[in-house]
Coordinates of C-alpha atoms and ligand atoms in Angstrom, one line a residue:
M1 CA 19.4 -10.5 -20.0
S2 CA 17.1 -11.6 -17.1
S3 CA 14.3 -9.2 -16.3
T4 CA 12.0 -8.3 -13.4
W5 CA 8.5 -7.0 -14.2
I6 CA 6.3 -4.8 -12.2
V7 CA 2.6 -4.9 -13.0
V8 CA 0.5 -1.8 -12.2
A9 CA -3.3 -1.5 -12.4
G10 CA -4.5 2.0 -11.7
D11 CA -2.8 4.0 -9.0
P12 CA 1.0 3.9 -9.4
T13 CA 2.0 2.8 -5.9
V14 CA 5.4 1.5 -7.0
G15 CA 8.1 3.0 -4.8
T16 CA 8.9 -0.2 -2.9
L17 CA 8.3 -2.3 -6.0
V18 CA 11.0 -0.3 -7.9
E19 CA 13.5 -0.6 -4.9
T20 CA 12.8 -4.4 -4.8
G21 CA 13.2 -4.8 -8.5
R22 CA 16.6 -3.1 -8.4
T23 CA 17.6 -5.4 -5.5
I24 CA 16.8 -8.4 -7.7
G25 CA 18.7 -7.0 -10.7
G26 CA 18.3 -7.3 -14.5
E27 CA 16.1 -5.1 -16.7
L28 CA 13.3 -3.6 -14.8
V29 CA 10.1 -3.4 -16.8
A30 CA 6.8 -1.9 -15.7
L31 CA 3.5 -3.0 -17.3
V32 CA 0.9 -0.3 -16.8
L33 CA -2.9 -0.6 -17.1
G34 CA -4.5 2.8 -16.7
P35 CA -4.4 6.2 -18.2
R36 CA -1.4 7.7 -20.0
S37 CA -0.7 10.0 -17.1
T38 CA -0.2 6.9 -14.9
A39 CA 2.2 5.3 -17.4
Q40 CA 4.2 8.6 -17.5
R41 CA 4.4 8.8 -13.7
V42 CA 5.6 5.2 -13.5
A43 CA 8.2 6.0 -16.3
C44 CA 9.7 8.5 -13.9
A45 CA 9.9 6.2 -10.9
G46 CA 13.2 4.5 -11.7
V47 CA 12.2 1.6 -14.1
D48 CA 14.1 0.9 -17.4
R49 CA 11.0 0.9 -19.6
V50 CA 7.3 0.9 -19.5
V51 CA 4.8 -1.2 -21.5
W52 CA 1.5 0.7 -21.5
L53 CA -1.7 -0.9 -22.6
G54 CA -3.4 2.3 -23.8
E55 CA -6.3 4.2 -22.5
P56 CA -8.7 1.8 -20.8
G57 CA -11.9 3.6 -22.0
S58 CA -15.0 2.2 -20.4
A59 CA -13.6 -1.2 -19.5
P60 CA -12.5 -1.9 -15.9
L61 CA -8.8 -2.7 -15.5
E62 CA -9.5 -6.3 -14.8
A63 CA -10.8 -6.7 -18.4
F64 CA -7.2 -6.4 -19.5
A65 CA -5.8 -9.0 -17.2
G66 CA -5.6 -11.8 -19.8
A67 CA -3.9 -9.6 -22.4
A68 CA -1.5 -8.2 -19.8
A69 CA -0.6 -11.7 -18.6
D70 CA 0.2 -12.6 -22.2
L71 CA 2.6 -9.7 -22.5
V72 CA 4.3 -10.4 -19.2
A73 CA 4.6 -14.1 -20.2
A74 CA 6.4 -13.1 -23.5
G75 CA 9.0 -11.2 -21.4
R76 CA 9.8 -14.5 -19.5
P77 CA 10.7 -12.7 -16.2
Q78 CA 12.0 -14.7 -13.3
V79 CA 10.2 -12.4 -10.8
V80 CA 7.0 -10.3 -11.2
L81 CA 6.1 -7.7 -8.5
A82 CA 2.6 -6.4 -7.8
A83 CA 1.3 -4.0 -5.1
D84 CA -1.1 -5.5 -2.5
R85 CA -4.2 -3.8 -3.9
A86 CA -7.4 -5.3 -5.3
A87 CA -6.8 -4.7 -9.0
D88 CA -3.1 -5.4 -8.8
R89 CA -3.7 -8.7 -7.1
V90 CA -6.1 -9.7 -9.9
L91 CA -3.4 -8.9 -12.4
A92 CA -0.8 -10.8 -10.3
G93 CA -3.1 -13.8 -10.2
A94 CA -3.6 -13.7 -14.0
V95 CA 0.1 -13.5 -14.6
A96 CA 0.8 -16.4 -12.3
A97 CA -1.8 -18.5 -13.9
R98 CA -0.6 -17.7 -17.5
T99 CA 3.1 -18.3 -16.7
G100 CA 2.7 -21.2 -14.3
A101 CA 4.6 -19.2 -11.7
A102 CA 4.3 -19.5 -7.9
A103 CA 2.4 -16.6 -6.3
L104 CA 3.3 -15.3 -2.9
G105 CA 1.4 -12.7 -0.9
G106 CA 2.3 -10.9 2.3
V107 CA 5.9 -10.3 1.2
R108 CA 7.8 -8.0 3.5
Q109 CA 11.4 -8.2 2.3
V110 CA 13.3 -9.5 -0.8
E111 CA 17.0 -10.0 -1.1
T112 CA 19.5 -11.9 -3.1
V113 CA 21.7 -14.4 -1.1
D114 CA 24.5 -16.2 -3.0
G115 CA 22.7 -15.4 -6.3
V116 CA 19.3 -16.8 -5.1
V117 CA 16.4 -14.5 -4.5
Q118 CA 15.0 -15.0 -1.0
V119 CA 11.7 -13.6 0.3
V120 CA 10.5 -12.9 3.9
R121 CA 6.8 -12.9 4.2
D122 CA 4.1 -12.9 6.8
A123 CA 2.4 -16.2 7.6
L124 CA -0.4 -17.2 10.0
G125 CA -2.0 -13.8 9.8
G126 CA 1.2 -11.9 10.4
I127 CA 2.2 -13.6 13.7
V128 CA 4.9 -15.6 12.0
R129 CA 7.5 -14.6 9.4
E130 CA 9.0 -17.2 7.1
R131 CA 11.9 -17.1 4.6
L132 CA 11.6 -18.7 1.3
A133 CA 14.1 -19.2 -1.5
L134 CA 12.8 -18.8 -5.1
T135 CA 13.5 -21.8 -7.2
G136 CA 11.6 -20.8 -10.3
P137 CA 9.4 -18.0 -11.8
T138 CA 7.5 -16.3 -9.0
V139 CA 4.9 -13.5 -8.6
L140 CA 5.4 -11.5 -5.4
V141 CA 2.6 -9.4 -3.9
L142 CA 3.9 -6.7 -1.5
D143 CA 3.3 -3.2 -0.2
G144 CA 3.6 -1.0 -3.3
G145 CA 5.0 2.0 -1.6
A146 CA 4.4 5.7 -2.4
L147 CA 5.5 6.9 -5.9
P148 CA 9.1 8.1 -5.7
D149 CA 10.0 11.7 -6.6
E150 CA 10.2 12.4 -10.3
G151 CA 13.3 11.1 -12.0
V152 CA 14.5 10.8 -15.6
P153 CA 11.6 9.3 -17.7
A154 CA 12.1 5.9 -19.2
P155 CA 10.7 5.1 -22.6
V156 CA 7.0 4.2 -22.8
E157 CA 5.9 1.7 -25.4
E158 CA 2.2 1.6 -26.2
V159 CA 0.7 -1.8 -27.0
A160 CA -2.9 -1.7 -27.9
V161 CA -4.9 -4.7 -26.5
T162 CA -8.6 -5.5 -26.5
P163 CA -10.4 -5.7 -23.2
A164 CA -12.4 -8.9 -22.6
G165 CA -15.1 -10.2 -20.4
V166 CA -16.7 -7.1 -18.8
R167 CA -17.4 -3.4 -19.2
V168 CA -18.6 -0.7 -16.9
V169 CA -22.3 0.1 -17.2
E170 CA -22.6 2.9 -14.6
E171 CA -20.6 4.4 -11.7
H172 CA -21.7 6.1 -8.5
P173 CA -19.3 8.0 -6.2
A174 CA -18.9 6.2 -2.9
A175 CA -18.2 7.8 0.5
V176 CA -14.4 7.6 1.1
G177 CA -12.1 9.1 3.7
G178 CA -9.9 11.4 1.7
P179 CA -6.8 10.7 -0.5
D180 CA -5.7 7.3 -1.4
L181 CA -4.1 5.5 1.6
H182 CA -1.5 3.7 -0.4
S183 CA 0.0 6.6 -2.2
A184 CA -0.2 9.0 0.9
H185 CA 3.2 10.0 2.2
R186 CA 1.7 10.8 5.6
V187 CA -1.2 9.0 7.4
V188 CA -3.1 10.1 10.5
A189 CA -4.7 7.1 12.0
V190 CA -7.1 7.1 14.9
G191 CA -8.5 4.4 17.1
R192 CA -11.0 3.9 20.0
G193 CA -9.4 6.8 21.8
L194 CA -11.6 8.9 19.5
R195 CA -15.0 9.1 21.2
E196 CA -17.5 10.6 18.8
R197 CA -18.1 10.4 15.0
G198 CA -17.9 14.1 14.7
D199 CA -14.4 14.1 16.2
V200 CA -13.0 12.5 13.1
A201 CA -12.7 16.1 11.9
I202 CA -9.8 16.5 14.4
A203 CA -7.9 13.8 12.5
E204 CA -8.9 15.1 9.1
A205 CA -7.7 18.6 10.0
L206 CA -4.3 17.3 10.9
A207 CA -4.2 15.1 7.7
V208 CA -5.0 18.2 5.6
A209 CA -2.2 20.2 7.4
L210 CA 0.2 17.3 6.7
D211 CA -1.0 16.9 3.1
G212 CA -1.8 13.3 4.0
A213 CA -4.7 10.8 4.4
T214 CA -6.7 9.6 7.4
A215 CA -7.0 5.9 8.5
C216 CA -8.2 4.0 11.5
S217 CA -8.1 0.8 13.6
R218 CA -10.6 -1.9 12.7
P219 CA -13.1 -1.1 15.5
M220 CA -13.5 2.4 14.0
A221 CA -14.7 0.9 10.7
E222 CA -16.4 -2.3 11.8
G223 CA -17.4 -1.8 15.4
V224 CA -18.7 1.7 14.7
D225 CA -18.8 3.3 11.2
F226 CA -16.7 6.4 11.9
F227 CA -14.7 5.4 8.8
P228 CA -15.4 3.3 5.7
R229 CA -14.1 -0.2 5.8
D230 CA -11.3 0.5 3.2
R231 CA -9.7 2.8 5.7
Y232 CA -8.7 0.5 8.5
V233 CA -5.1 -0.6 8.7
G234 CA -4.0 -4.1 9.8
V235 CA -3.7 -7.8 9.1
S236 CA -7.3 -7.9 7.8
G237 CA -7.3 -4.4 6.4
Q238 CA -4.9 -2.1 4.5
R239 CA -1.1 -2.3 4.7
V240 CA 0.4 1.1 4.3
T241 CA 4.0 2.4 3.6
P242 CA 4.0 6.1 4.3
D243 CA 6.9 8.2 5.4
L244 CA 4.9 9.1 8.5
Y245 CA 2.3 7.0 10.3
L246 CA 0.8 9.0 13.2
A247 CA -1.4 6.7 15.4
A248 CA -3.6 8.5 17.9
G249 CA -5.7 6.6 20.4
I250 CA -4.6 3.3 19.0
S251 CA -3.4 0.7 21.6
G252 CA -1.0 -1.0 19.1
Q253 CA -2.3 -4.6 19.0
V254 CA -0.3 -6.8 16.6
Q255 CA -3.2 -7.2 14.2
H256 CA -3.1 -3.4 13.7
M257 CA 0.6 -2.9 13.7
V258 CA 1.2 -5.5 11.0
G259 CA -0.4 -3.0 8.6
A260 CA 1.7 -0.1 9.7
R261 CA 5.1 -1.7 9.9
G262 CA 6.0 -0.6 6.4
A263 CA 5.9 3.1 7.6
R264 CA 9.3 4.8 7.8
I265 CA 8.4 6.6 11.0
V266 CA 5.7 5.8 13.5
V267 CA 4.5 8.4 15.9
A268 CA 2.2 7.3 18.7
I269 CA -0.1 9.5 20.8
N270 CA -1.8 7.7 23.7
T271 CA -2.9 8.6 27.2
D272 CA -1.7 5.3 28.6
K273 CA 2.1 5.3 29.0
D274 CA 2.0 1.5 29.1
A275 CA 0.1 1.1 25.8
P276 CA 1.9 -1.6 23.5
I277 CA 2.2 0.9 20.7
F278 CA 5.0 2.7 22.7
R279 CA 7.1 -0.4 22.1
E280 CA 6.7 -0.1 18.3
C281 CA 7.0 3.6 17.6
D282 CA 9.9 5.9 16.8
Y283 CA 8.4 8.8 18.7
G284 CA 5.8 8.7 21.4
V285 CA 3.6 11.3 23.1
V286 CA 1.9 10.3 26.3
G287 CA -1.1 12.6 26.0
D288 CA -4.7 13.2 25.1
L289 CA -5.3 13.2 21.3
Y290 CA -8.0 15.8 21.8
E291 CA -5.2 18.2 22.9
V292 CA -2.2 16.9 20.9
L293 CA -3.8 16.7 17.4
P294 CA -5.2 20.2 17.4
A295 CA -2.0 21.6 18.7
L296 CA 0.0 19.8 15.9
T297 CA -2.5 21.1 13.3
E298 CA -2.2 24.7 14.7
A299 CA 1.6 24.5 14.8
L300 CA 1.8 23.2 11.2
G301 CA -0.5 26.1 10.2
R302 CA 1.9 28.5 11.6
Ligands
FAD1 C1 -8.4 -12.1 13.6 C2 -8.3 -10.6 14.0 C3 -8.0 -9.7 13.0 C4 -7.9 -8.3 13.3 N1 -7.5 -7.5 12.4 C5 -7.4 -6.2 12.7 C6 -6.9 -5.2 11.7 O1 -6.7 -5.5 10.6 N2 -6.8 -3.9 12.1 C7 -7.0 -3.5 13.4 O2 -6.8 -2.3 13.7 N3 -7.4 -4.4 14.3 C8 -7.6 -5.7 14.0 N4 -8.1 -6.6 15.0 C9 -8.5 -6.0 16.3 C10 -7.2 -5.8 17.2 O3 -6.9 -7.0 17.9 C11 -7.6 -4.7 18.2 O4 -8.7 -5.0 19.0 C12 -7.8 -3.3 17.6 O5 -6.7 -3.0 16.8 C13 -7.9 -2.3 18.7 O6 -8.2 -1.0 18.2 P1 -7.8 0.3 19.0 O7 -6.3 0.3 19.2 O8 -8.4 1.4 18.3 O9 -8.6 0.1 20.4 P2 -8.1 -0.2 21.8 O10 -7.3 -1.4 21.9 O11 -9.4 -0.1 22.7 O12 -7.2 1.1 22.2 C14 -7.6 2.4 22.4 C15 -6.4 3.2 22.9 O13 -6.8 4.5 22.9 C16 -6.1 5.1 24.1 N5 -6.9 6.3 24.4 C17 -8.1 6.4 25.0 N6 -8.5 7.7 25.0 C18 -7.5 8.5 24.5 C19 -7.3 9.8 24.2 N7 -8.2 10.8 24.6 N8 -6.1 10.2 23.7 C20 -5.1 9.3 23.3 N9 -5.3 8.0 23.5 C21 -6.4 7.6 24.1 C22 -6.2 4.0 25.1 O14 -5.2 4.2 26.1 C23 -6.0 2.8 24.3 O15 -4.6 2.4 24.2 C24 -8.2 -7.9 14.7 C25 -8.5 -8.8 15.6 C26 -8.6 -10.2 15.3 C27 -8.9 -11.2 16.4

């Protein structure tokens, strides 16, 4: 039987990967690097079985890339899926190198047409979309998607492997802006409509009320440092796939919206009724974020 493999390094952002794997068909196997709890969560996400490489100990996940690639290669999958995150991309690259597969990034859609898997992906920085037919083994990197609700657990097989190449010597906590962006079901993103650094608290309060994460447009992380750089969404930043993407004070330039198009629902709040984001959202509020965000937070609190 043909198989599709999902490779997971660390956070289990696999909702879209599982849906995509089911579209392709065959046995759906997840190879998981990370703690046992991660393997157990992935096992409940709709896969047929999980291959778990055991507790990583003091080694970074990348130290398992070679061994992980060997295991995937032995399964001889036609398609391997990985989330568009730093450690997962390393793993995807190692698998492609070991198996001689083609590797495609920026994948937006996967479907089977007349028995052939076809892929739509962003090209030229997200301005163009191209369709490709897969003619051999391929590694696809796409938005991982939030972890689906718990389902029936699939079997987890532990395969002990030895890390190689590097080990962690020490770690320091870095300043980050709340929960992980990729696994958040709701994201509150703010742009240059936010005037002061201290006003970030307005977005954070709404994110807490929504049990979500905060994000921003690029100027908020690079022009000014209201947010860390791993918090901006867009073609050169993060691509997110939450159920709700609430964009306040963001004009909606294509370079930003490319990163938010995977959201199920986009809500825009902007004082300018002609802002481009109103052409890309499901719901729009023409209004001042300094009034609308606190009002939403208060209403949710009630
Ligand atoms: C090669 C390249 C790559 C890029 N990559 C990215 C990327 O990955 N991500 C990204 O975000 N950008 C990226 N950019 C920048 C992008 O083109 C835009 O400049 C940027 O997204 C604009 O950010 P913004 O919407 O916050 O700011 P602006 O475009 O200045 O928009 C601010 C908006 O806030 C509204 N506003 C003002 N006050 C309020 C208020 N009180 N309440 C509500 N609304 C208000 C205004 O009406 C306006 O629409 C890239 C650009 C280039 C050239």
